[in-house]
Tab-separated table of C-alpha atoms in Angstrom:
chain	number	residue	atom	x	y	z
A	1	MET	CA	173.592	132.697	180.084
A	2	LYS	CA	175.426	130.310	182.471
A	3	ILE	CA	175.505	126.594	182.500
A	4	VAL	CA	174.584	125.741	186.370
A	5	ASP	CA	173.860	122.140	186.363
A	6	ALA	CA	175.285	118.855	183.689
A	7	ARG	CA	172.973	115.353	184.284
A	8	VAL	CA	173.294	111.954	183.031
A	9	ILE	CA	170.491	110.131	182.396
A	10	VAL	CA	170.774	106.043	181.914
A	11	THR	CA	167.747	104.919	180.637
A	12	CYS	CA	166.817	101.475	178.808
A	13	PRO	CA	163.027	101.324	177.314
A	14	GLY	CA	164.585	98.215	175.425
A	15	ARG	CA	167.982	99.142	175.028
A	16	ASN	CA	170.336	101.153	176.794
A	17	LEU	CA	170.539	104.906	175.955
A	18	VAL	CA	172.640	107.678	178.009
A	19	THR	CA	171.565	111.258	177.188
A	20	LEU	CA	173.040	114.402	179.086
A	21	LYS	CA	170.692	117.416	179.908
A	22	ILE	CA	172.596	120.516	180.652
A	23	ASP	CA	170.911	123.205	182.686
A	24	THR	CA	171.242	127.119	182.663
A	25	ASP	CA	170.856	129.920	184.696
A	26	GLU	CA	167.965	131.169	182.780
A	27	GLY	CA	165.538	128.658	182.462
A	28	ILE	CA	166.486	127.051	179.416
A	29	TYR	CA	167.962	123.440	178.647
A	30	GLY	CA	169.658	121.219	176.000
A	31	ILE	CA	169.946	117.219	175.796
A	32	GLY	CA	172.932	115.501	173.497
A	33	ASP	CA	172.553	111.470	173.017
A	34	ALA	CA	175.810	109.888	174.458
A	35	THR	CA	174.941	106.396	174.086
A	36	LEU	CA	178.063	104.319	173.005
A	37	ASN	CA	176.230	100.574	172.376
A	38	GLY	CA	178.131	98.124	174.297
A	39	ARG	CA	180.520	100.459	176.092
A	40	GLU	CA	177.640	103.074	177.346
A	41	LEU	CA	178.915	103.544	181.479
A	42	ALA	CA	182.366	103.910	179.790
A	43	VAL	CA	180.947	107.044	178.679
A	44	VAL	CA	178.472	108.638	181.558
A	45	ALA	CA	181.658	107.499	183.874
A	46	TYR	CA	183.378	110.284	181.529
A	47	LEU	CA	180.806	112.280	182.184
A	48	GLU	CA	180.119	112.594	185.622
A	49	GLU	CA	184.140	112.756	186.125
A	50	HIS	CA	185.851	114.830	183.760
A	51	VAL	CA	183.069	116.682	181.765
A	52	ALA	CA	180.542	117.648	183.902
A	53	PRO	CA	182.313	119.394	186.924
A	54	ALA	CA	183.680	121.740	183.901
A	55	LEU	CA	180.778	122.634	182.753
A	56	ILE	CA	179.366	124.428	185.393
A	57	GLY	CA	179.542	128.499	185.317
A	58	ARG	CA	180.957	128.465	181.467
A	59	ASP	CA	178.176	130.149	178.964
A	60	PRO	CA	176.440	128.171	176.514
A	61	SER	CA	177.117	130.430	173.687
A	62	SER	CA	180.578	129.826	173.520
A	63	ILE	CA	180.299	126.287	171.979
A	64	GLU	CA	183.246	126.557	169.788
A	65	ASP	CA	185.297	127.181	172.601
A	66	ILE	CA	183.734	124.572	174.643
A	67	TRP	CA	184.499	122.520	172.129
A	68	GLN	CA	188.039	123.262	172.151
A	69	PHE	CA	188.301	122.959	175.525
A	70	PHE	CA	187.213	118.967	176.314
A	71	TYR	CA	189.049	117.979	173.133
A	72	ARG	CA	192.166	119.562	173.099
A	73	GLY	CA	192.354	120.288	176.993
A	74	ALA	CA	191.827	116.471	177.812
A	75	TYR	CA	195.548	115.941	176.119
A	76	TRP	CA	194.217	112.116	175.298
A	77	ARG	CA	192.404	112.654	173.017
A	78	ARG	CA	190.092	111.161	170.426
A	79	GLY	CA	188.015	107.630	170.926
A	80	PRO	CA	185.074	106.937	170.857
A	81	VAL	CA	184.428	107.449	174.432
A	82	THR	CA	185.652	110.823	174.690
A	83	MET	CA	184.087	111.643	171.219
A	84	SER	CA	180.807	110.674	172.348
A	85	ALA	CA	181.209	112.536	175.747
A	86	ILE	CA	182.685	115.805	173.566
A	87	GLY	CA	179.472	115.396	171.266
A	88	ALA	CA	176.772	114.974	174.289
A	89	VAL	CA	178.230	118.584	175.335
A	90	ASP	CA	177.719	120.102	171.601
A	91	MET	CA	174.078	118.395	170.864
A	92	ALA	CA	172.953	119.924	173.579
A	93	LEU	CA	174.672	123.381	173.403
A	94	TRP	CA	173.283	123.555	170.154
A	95	ASP	CA	169.967	122.401	171.531
A	96	ILE	CA	170.525	125.314	173.559
A	97	MET	CA	171.141	127.690	171.588
A	98	GLY	CA	168.072	127.118	169.309
A	99	LYS	CA	166.136	127.962	172.384
A	100	ALA	CA	167.476	130.812	173.151
A	101	ALA	CA	167.473	131.437	169.441
A	102	GLY	CA	163.497	130.460	168.782
A	103	MET	CA	164.931	128.883	166.202
A	104	PRO	CA	164.962	124.880	165.035
A	105	LEU	CA	168.172	124.141	164.864
A	106	TYR	CA	169.043	123.811	161.278
A	107	LYS	CA	168.074	127.374	160.770
A	108	LEU	CA	171.253	128.158	163.267
A	109	LEU	CA	173.489	125.997	160.737
A	110	GLY	CA	172.334	128.476	157.360
A	111	GLY	CA	168.711	127.313	156.300
A	112	LYS	CA	167.351	124.459	154.623
A	113	SER	CA	169.514	122.773	151.422
A	114	ARG	CA	166.065	120.854	150.786
A	115	GLU	CA	162.276	120.289	151.884
A	116	ARG	CA	162.943	116.838	153.144
A	117	VAL	CA	165.436	113.636	154.029
A	118	MET	CA	165.489	110.338	152.255
A	119	VAL	CA	165.876	108.139	154.985
A	120	TYR	CA	166.335	103.775	154.209
A	121	GLY	CA	164.970	101.282	156.408
A	122	HIS	CA	166.650	97.846	157.178
A	123	ALA	CA	164.938	94.685	156.007
A	124	THR	CA	166.466	91.485	156.632
A	125	GLY	CA	165.442	87.921	156.396
A	126	HIS	CA	167.315	84.032	157.511
A	127	ASP	CA	167.045	83.604	153.938
A	128	ILE	CA	166.483	85.352	150.112
A	129	GLU	CA	162.841	85.110	150.349
A	130	GLY	CA	162.605	86.206	154.080
A	131	CYS	CA	164.247	89.283	153.126
A	132	LEU	CA	161.975	90.171	149.502
A	133	GLU	CA	159.353	89.966	151.611
A	134	GLU	CA	160.554	92.280	154.120
A	135	VAL	CA	161.951	94.754	151.148
A	136	ALA	CA	158.116	94.347	150.602
A	137	ARG	CA	156.856	95.898	153.562
A	138	HIS	CA	159.267	98.438	154.006
A	139	VAL	CA	157.806	99.766	150.079
A	140	GLU	CA	154.557	99.388	151.641
A	141	GLN	CA	155.698	102.069	153.928
A	142	GLY	CA	156.497	104.217	151.582
A	143	TYR	CA	160.452	103.769	151.727
A	144	ARG	CA	162.528	104.484	148.522
A	145	ALA	CA	165.422	103.240	149.829
A	146	VAL	CA	166.118	99.939	151.622
A	147	ARG	CA	169.183	97.925	153.225
A	148	VAL	CA	169.373	94.323	152.317
A	149	GLN	CA	170.543	91.501	154.851
A	150	CYS	CA	169.943	87.654	154.729
A	151	GLY	CA	170.899	84.688	156.417
A	152	ILE	CA	174.414	82.416	154.499
A	153	PRO	CA	173.251	79.177	153.987
A	154	GLY	CA	175.236	77.102	156.412
A	155	ILE	CA	175.732	79.807	158.586
A	156	ALA	CA	173.571	79.410	161.545
A	157	SER	CA	173.899	83.229	162.594
A	158	THR	CA	174.128	85.925	161.084
A	159	TYR	CA	175.446	89.408	161.824
A	160	GLY	CA	173.128	92.254	161.083
A	161	VAL	CA	169.446	89.469	160.620
A	162	ALA	CA	166.940	89.812	162.532
A	163	LYS	CA	166.657	86.564	164.917
A	164	LYS	CA	163.487	85.780	164.092
A	165	ALA	CA	161.046	87.110	160.514
A	166	GLY	CA	159.139	89.912	161.308
A	167	GLU	CA	160.989	91.233	164.669
A	168	ARG	CA	163.531	93.926	165.171
A	169	TYR	CA	166.714	93.515	164.869
A	170	GLU	CA	169.493	94.646	167.075
A	171	PRO	CA	172.929	94.405	167.520
A	172	ALA	CA	173.177	93.783	170.974
A	173	ASP	CA	172.419	90.935	171.719
A	174	SER	CA	172.561	89.484	175.318
A	175	SER	CA	174.822	90.591	178.723
A	176	LEU	CA	178.168	89.495	177.533
A	177	PRO	CA	179.230	88.595	174.290
A	178	SER	CA	177.954	86.003	171.998
A	179	GLU	CA	179.872	84.927	169.175
A	180	ASN	CA	178.821	83.846	165.913
A	181	VAL	CA	180.418	82.169	163.225
A	182	TRP	CA	180.947	83.628	160.384
A	183	SER	CA	182.538	82.123	156.107
A	184	THR	CA	183.363	84.637	153.982
A	185	SER	CA	183.222	82.202	150.951
A	186	LYS	CA	179.851	81.291	151.305
A	187	TYR	CA	178.660	84.565	151.996
A	188	LEU	CA	180.592	85.950	149.124
A	189	ASN	CA	178.905	82.403	147.077
A	190	HIS	CA	175.512	83.681	148.023
A	191	VAL	CA	174.912	87.325	148.377
A	192	PRO	CA	174.708	88.328	145.032
A	193	LYS	CA	171.651	86.365	144.303
A	194	LEU	CA	170.171	88.581	146.820
A	195	PHE	CA	170.585	91.516	144.797
A	196	GLN	CA	170.030	89.688	142.212
A	197	ALA	CA	166.060	88.608	143.345
A	198	VAL	CA	165.503	92.279	144.986
A	199	ARG	CA	166.056	93.764	141.152
A	200	GLU	CA	164.022	91.406	139.741
A	201	ARG	CA	161.347	91.609	142.362
A	202	PHE	CA	161.296	95.665	142.670
A	203	GLY	CA	162.592	96.992	139.935
A	204	ASP	CA	165.420	99.498	139.211
A	205	ASP	CA	163.871	102.827	140.934
A	206	LEU	CA	164.087	100.958	144.401
A	207	HIS	CA	167.516	102.110	146.071
A	208	VAL	CA	169.514	99.412	147.665
A	209	LEU	CA	171.892	99.030	150.421
A	210	HIS	CA	174.295	96.787	151.866
A	211	ASP	CA	176.253	96.501	154.986
A	212	VAL	CA	179.484	93.819	154.879
A	213	HIS	CA	180.056	94.817	159.078
A	214	HIS	CA	184.025	94.893	157.912
A	215	ARG	CA	184.386	91.331	157.364
A	216	LEU	CA	185.924	91.501	154.019
A	217	THR	CA	189.935	92.067	152.896
A	218	PRO	CA	190.656	94.420	150.595
A	219	ILE	CA	190.773	92.635	147.262
A	220	GLU	CA	187.743	89.721	148.611
A	221	ALA	CA	185.337	93.407	148.940
A	222	ALA	CA	186.776	94.618	145.699
A	223	ARG	CA	185.955	91.393	144.133
A	224	LEU	CA	182.322	91.690	146.085
A	225	GLY	CA	181.672	95.465	144.840
A	226	LYS	CA	183.026	93.907	140.949
A	227	GLU	CA	180.735	90.717	140.681
A	228	VAL	CA	177.493	93.092	142.312
A	229	GLU	CA	177.726	96.127	139.531
A	230	PRO	CA	174.908	94.411	137.307
A	231	TRP	CA	172.323	95.697	140.511
A	232	HIS	CA	173.667	99.321	140.879
A	233	LEU	CA	174.104	99.416	144.485
A	234	PHE	CA	173.082	102.881	146.049
A	235	TRP	CA	176.313	101.844	148.241
A	236	LEU	CA	178.370	98.694	149.785
A	237	GLU	CA	179.399	99.433	153.443
A	238	ASP	CA	181.667	98.712	155.738
A	239	CYS	CA	183.374	96.157	153.333
A	240	VAL	CA	186.494	96.608	155.268
A	241	PRO	CA	187.886	97.649	158.373
A	242	ALA	CA	189.139	101.101	157.907
A	243	GLU	CA	192.199	101.391	160.208
A	244	ASN	CA	194.019	100.710	157.315
A	245	GLN	CA	192.490	103.896	154.680
A	246	GLY	CA	194.620	102.867	151.820
A	247	ALA	CA	192.509	99.911	151.971
A	248	PHE	CA	189.672	101.278	149.910
A	249	ARG	CA	191.462	102.284	147.163
A	250	LEU	CA	192.534	99.162	145.497
A	251	ILE	CA	189.164	98.051	146.058
A	252	ARG	CA	188.659	101.606	143.839
A	253	GLN	CA	190.563	99.831	141.308
A	254	HIS	CA	188.466	97.277	140.834
A	255	THR	CA	184.452	98.744	141.058
A	256	THR	CA	182.385	101.488	140.183
A	257	THR	CA	180.054	100.150	142.996
A	258	PRO	CA	179.712	103.536	145.362
A	259	LEU	CA	181.705	103.181	149.080
A	260	ALA	CA	180.632	103.959	152.031
A	261	VAL	CA	182.311	103.792	155.869
A	262	GLY	CA	182.426	105.503	158.809
A	263	GLU	CA	180.021	104.924	160.871
A	264	VAL	CA	182.921	103.838	163.994
A	265	PHE	CA	185.198	106.500	163.150
A	266	ASN	CA	184.941	109.367	165.733
A	267	SER	CA	187.142	111.977	164.188
A	268	ILE	CA	188.294	114.125	160.842
A	269	HIS	CA	191.563	112.192	161.107
A	270	ASP	CA	190.068	108.312	160.760
A	271	CYS	CA	188.581	109.564	157.240
A	272	ARG	CA	191.091	112.622	155.682
A	273	GLU	CA	192.914	110.718	153.631
A	274	LEU	CA	189.472	108.083	152.595
A	275	ILE	CA	188.331	111.694	151.534
A	276	GLU	CA	190.601	113.405	150.345
A	277	SER	CA	191.842	110.552	147.273
A	278	GLN	CA	188.188	110.346	147.111
A	279	SER	CA	188.304	106.112	147.993
A	280	ILE	CA	184.444	106.617	149.193
A	281	ASP	CA	181.288	108.134	148.395
A	282	TYR	CA	179.749	108.691	151.173
A	283	ILE	CA	180.843	109.149	155.124
A	284	ARG	CA	179.212	107.753	157.842
A	285	ALA	CA	180.129	109.719	161.039
A	286	THR	CA	177.563	110.041	163.712
A	287	LEU	CA	176.987	113.154	165.325
A	288	THR	CA	177.375	111.084	168.626
A	289	HIS	CA	180.508	109.398	168.454
A	290	ALA	CA	182.574	111.771	166.162
A	291	GLY	CA	182.058	114.995	168.554
A	292	GLY	CA	178.866	116.574	167.507
A	293	ILE	CA	177.560	119.329	164.948
A	294	THR	CA	180.924	121.535	165.471
A	295	HIS	CA	182.852	118.389	164.684
A	296	VAL	CA	181.425	116.433	162.046
A	297	ARG	CA	180.684	119.400	160.048
A	298	ARG	CA	184.276	119.671	159.146
A	299	ILE	CA	183.756	116.374	158.230
A	300	ALA	CA	181.168	117.175	155.645
A	301	ALA	CA	183.034	120.131	154.463
A	302	LEU	CA	186.228	118.335	153.556
A	303	ALA	CA	183.912	115.555	152.542
A	304	GLU	CA	181.921	117.863	149.819
A	305	LEU	CA	185.907	119.707	148.083
A	306	TYR	CA	186.171	116.083	147.323
A	307	HIS	CA	182.153	114.399	146.156
A	308	VAL	CA	181.719	112.754	148.950
A	309	ARG	CA	178.106	112.954	150.090
A	310	THR	CA	176.874	112.697	153.655
A	311	GLY	CA	174.803	108.732	155.092
A	312	PHE	CA	174.950	109.293	158.248
A	313	HIS	CA	174.610	105.934	160.528
A	314	GLY	CA	171.480	106.115	162.084
A	315	PRO	CA	170.008	102.570	164.262
A	316	THR	CA	168.600	102.869	167.199
A	317	ASP	CA	171.749	101.822	169.492
A	318	LEU	CA	171.134	106.120	168.786
A	319	SER	CA	168.633	107.278	170.375
A	320	PRO	CA	166.404	109.721	169.230
A	321	VAL	CA	168.511	112.467	170.184
A	322	CYS	CA	170.819	112.302	168.304
A	323	MET	CA	168.720	111.197	164.949
A	324	GLY	CA	166.993	114.989	165.592
A	325	ALA	CA	169.991	116.612	165.585
A	326	ALA	CA	171.136	114.506	162.582
A	327	LEU	CA	167.715	114.895	160.727
A	328	HIS	CA	168.293	118.965	161.101
A	329	PHE	CA	172.502	118.810	159.896
A	330	ASP	CA	170.836	116.555	157.127
A	331	THR	CA	167.946	119.234	155.850
A	332	TRP	CA	171.049	122.019	155.717
A	333	VAL	CA	174.302	120.081	154.817
A	334	PRO	CA	175.077	120.743	151.133
A	335	ASN	CA	176.348	117.920	150.503
A	336	PHE	CA	173.377	115.305	151.989
A	337	GLY	CA	173.021	111.726	150.765
A	338	ILE	CA	171.233	109.385	152.489
A	339	GLN	CA	169.901	109.448	156.166
A	340	GLU	CA	169.571	105.439	157.467
A	341	HIS	CA	166.787	104.399	160.114
A	342	MET	CA	165.855	102.382	162.151
A	343	PRO	CA	162.641	103.095	163.990
A	344	HIS	CA	162.635	102.932	167.930
A	345	SER	CA	160.071	101.257	169.481
A	346	GLU	CA	156.773	102.865	170.927
A	347	GLU	CA	158.884	102.800	174.779
A	348	ILE	CA	161.764	104.864	173.244
A	349	GLU	CA	159.567	107.407	171.446
A	350	GLU	CA	157.048	107.579	174.691
A	351	VAL	CA	160.522	108.456	176.624
A	352	PHE	CA	161.923	110.972	173.847
A	353	PRO	CA	159.386	113.167	172.983
A	354	HIS	CA	159.870	114.584	169.273
A	355	ALA	CA	158.719	116.922	166.578
A	356	TYR	CA	160.367	115.055	163.458
A	357	ARG	CA	158.302	113.434	161.243
A	358	PHE	CA	158.802	110.726	158.631
A	359	GLU	CA	155.926	110.605	155.433
A	360	ASP	CA	156.541	108.370	152.286
A	361	GLY	CA	160.100	107.290	152.709
A	362	HIS	CA	161.556	111.126	153.855
A	363	PHE	CA	162.074	112.658	157.227
A	364	THR	CA	160.994	116.710	157.627
A	365	PRO	CA	163.099	117.724	160.968
A	366	GLY	CA	159.934	120.597	163.295
A	367	GLU	CA	160.176	123.604	163.324
A	368	THR	CA	160.669	123.350	167.631
A	369	PRO	CA	163.890	125.454	168.888
A	370	GLY	CA	166.326	123.579	169.111
A	371	HIS	CA	166.942	119.861	167.134
A	372	GLY	CA	163.359	119.141	169.026
A	373	VAL	CA	163.670	116.352	171.079
A	374	ASP	CA	163.164	116.140	174.660
A	375	ILE	CA	163.182	113.573	177.935
A	376	ASP	CA	160.538	112.529	180.140
A	377	GLU	CA	162.684	112.140	182.994
A	378	THR	CA	160.198	110.297	184.881
A	379	LEU	CA	159.157	108.256	182.772
A	380	ALA	CA	163.007	107.637	181.187
A	381	ALA	CA	163.518	106.255	185.124
A	382	LYS	CA	161.569	103.591	184.832
A	383	TYR	CA	163.479	102.207	182.240
A	384	PRO	CA	167.224	100.561	184.502
A	385	TYR	CA	170.058	100.302	182.673
A	386	LYS	CA	170.426	96.463	181.815
A	387	ARG	CA	173.796	95.302	180.338
A	388	ALA	CA	174.273	94.671	177.318
A	389	SER	CA	176.935	93.764	174.154
A	390	LEU	CA	177.963	93.266	170.893
A	391	PRO	CA	178.469	89.848	168.866
A	392	VAL	CA	181.877	88.409	167.436
A	393	ASN	CA	182.947	86.872	164.976
A	394	ARG	CA	185.037	83.436	164.655
A	395	LEU	CA	185.556	81.858	161.226
A	396	GLU	CA	184.106	78.277	161.043
A	397	ASP	CA	187.811	76.832	162.571
A	398	GLY	CA	187.204	78.953	165.722
A	399	THR	CA	189.848	81.725	164.924
A	400	LEU	CA	188.552	85.110	166.261
A	401	TRP	CA	187.673	87.503	163.218
A	402	HIS	CA	190.468	89.992	163.209
A	403	TRP	CA	190.504	92.051	159.908
């Protein structure tokens, strides 16, 4: 079997998604997710100019060699653009091999470690009561775990919170970056009240998660982790930027609240120190942004040695292709923790028909050979690219938040 074509498909059925489709001379094809929210066209150019031409004529079963070729051969290694491109290639190759073998992806990886995959949903509200209503809606839908985010009094717009009640939250909110106002003191004083309210209404059995979105210093994060201990969070996510991996050691010294990080990571080197020092409890690197299945399973294997579990990033700025592949990975990986889930729109699900299924707060990946997700290219063509950007934060005095 040889690769005869590799094409990039960009579609925007409500949000921009980038797909790599690799065709072989035996009529078997595979697809991979190459979406990098807010920088989609950078990955498109990288794939079209530097990756796709070098795939032609290769044996698609040489997954490891192809991964090494594009990682080491580029010389300029790592980075979100490069690793998202490699991730798309790798995902598509595993899809091809699953189809060629007539096996679902999880069987190629080593078989099931569990029968179903627990996921968490997103509940947001402009105030605590609005957030509680969204939590209740998720519980009614069957979720056993919910990420809770609410607006902060005195702050007009809070990243991570939907603009209108009941509206789908989308990270990219305008064609050019919008600017939100942020107050650390107001946030730290308010957000513990949210967790108290959730526990009082929903009890102790619901898994409660929270995302700080990298907006605290280490000592501020330590304070927050310590203050929320009575409400037993499943995790506190991205409490500080992780470029300084040692910062998590300080946080760990002050709190027993579980810590999660990694959605912006793109290699094992971004999290090696965090894992080996046991400074985190969950690693959140994605198959798309961290170089695909081949590389992320190395991260998971390292994490297993240090009692760190997976908790993959999975919002709507990753396509159903990544979600499908991730669910197969989750089904196999021994040190699974939880999987993020934000439901895609009906339009996206029509463009990307898939085998995975949600029931009672869990997903099953399906038994379709490969990762079980396809793309309707005719329908995808009806939704042209529209530029979208992630917002930035400024402090109340106008300073660009830079921690």
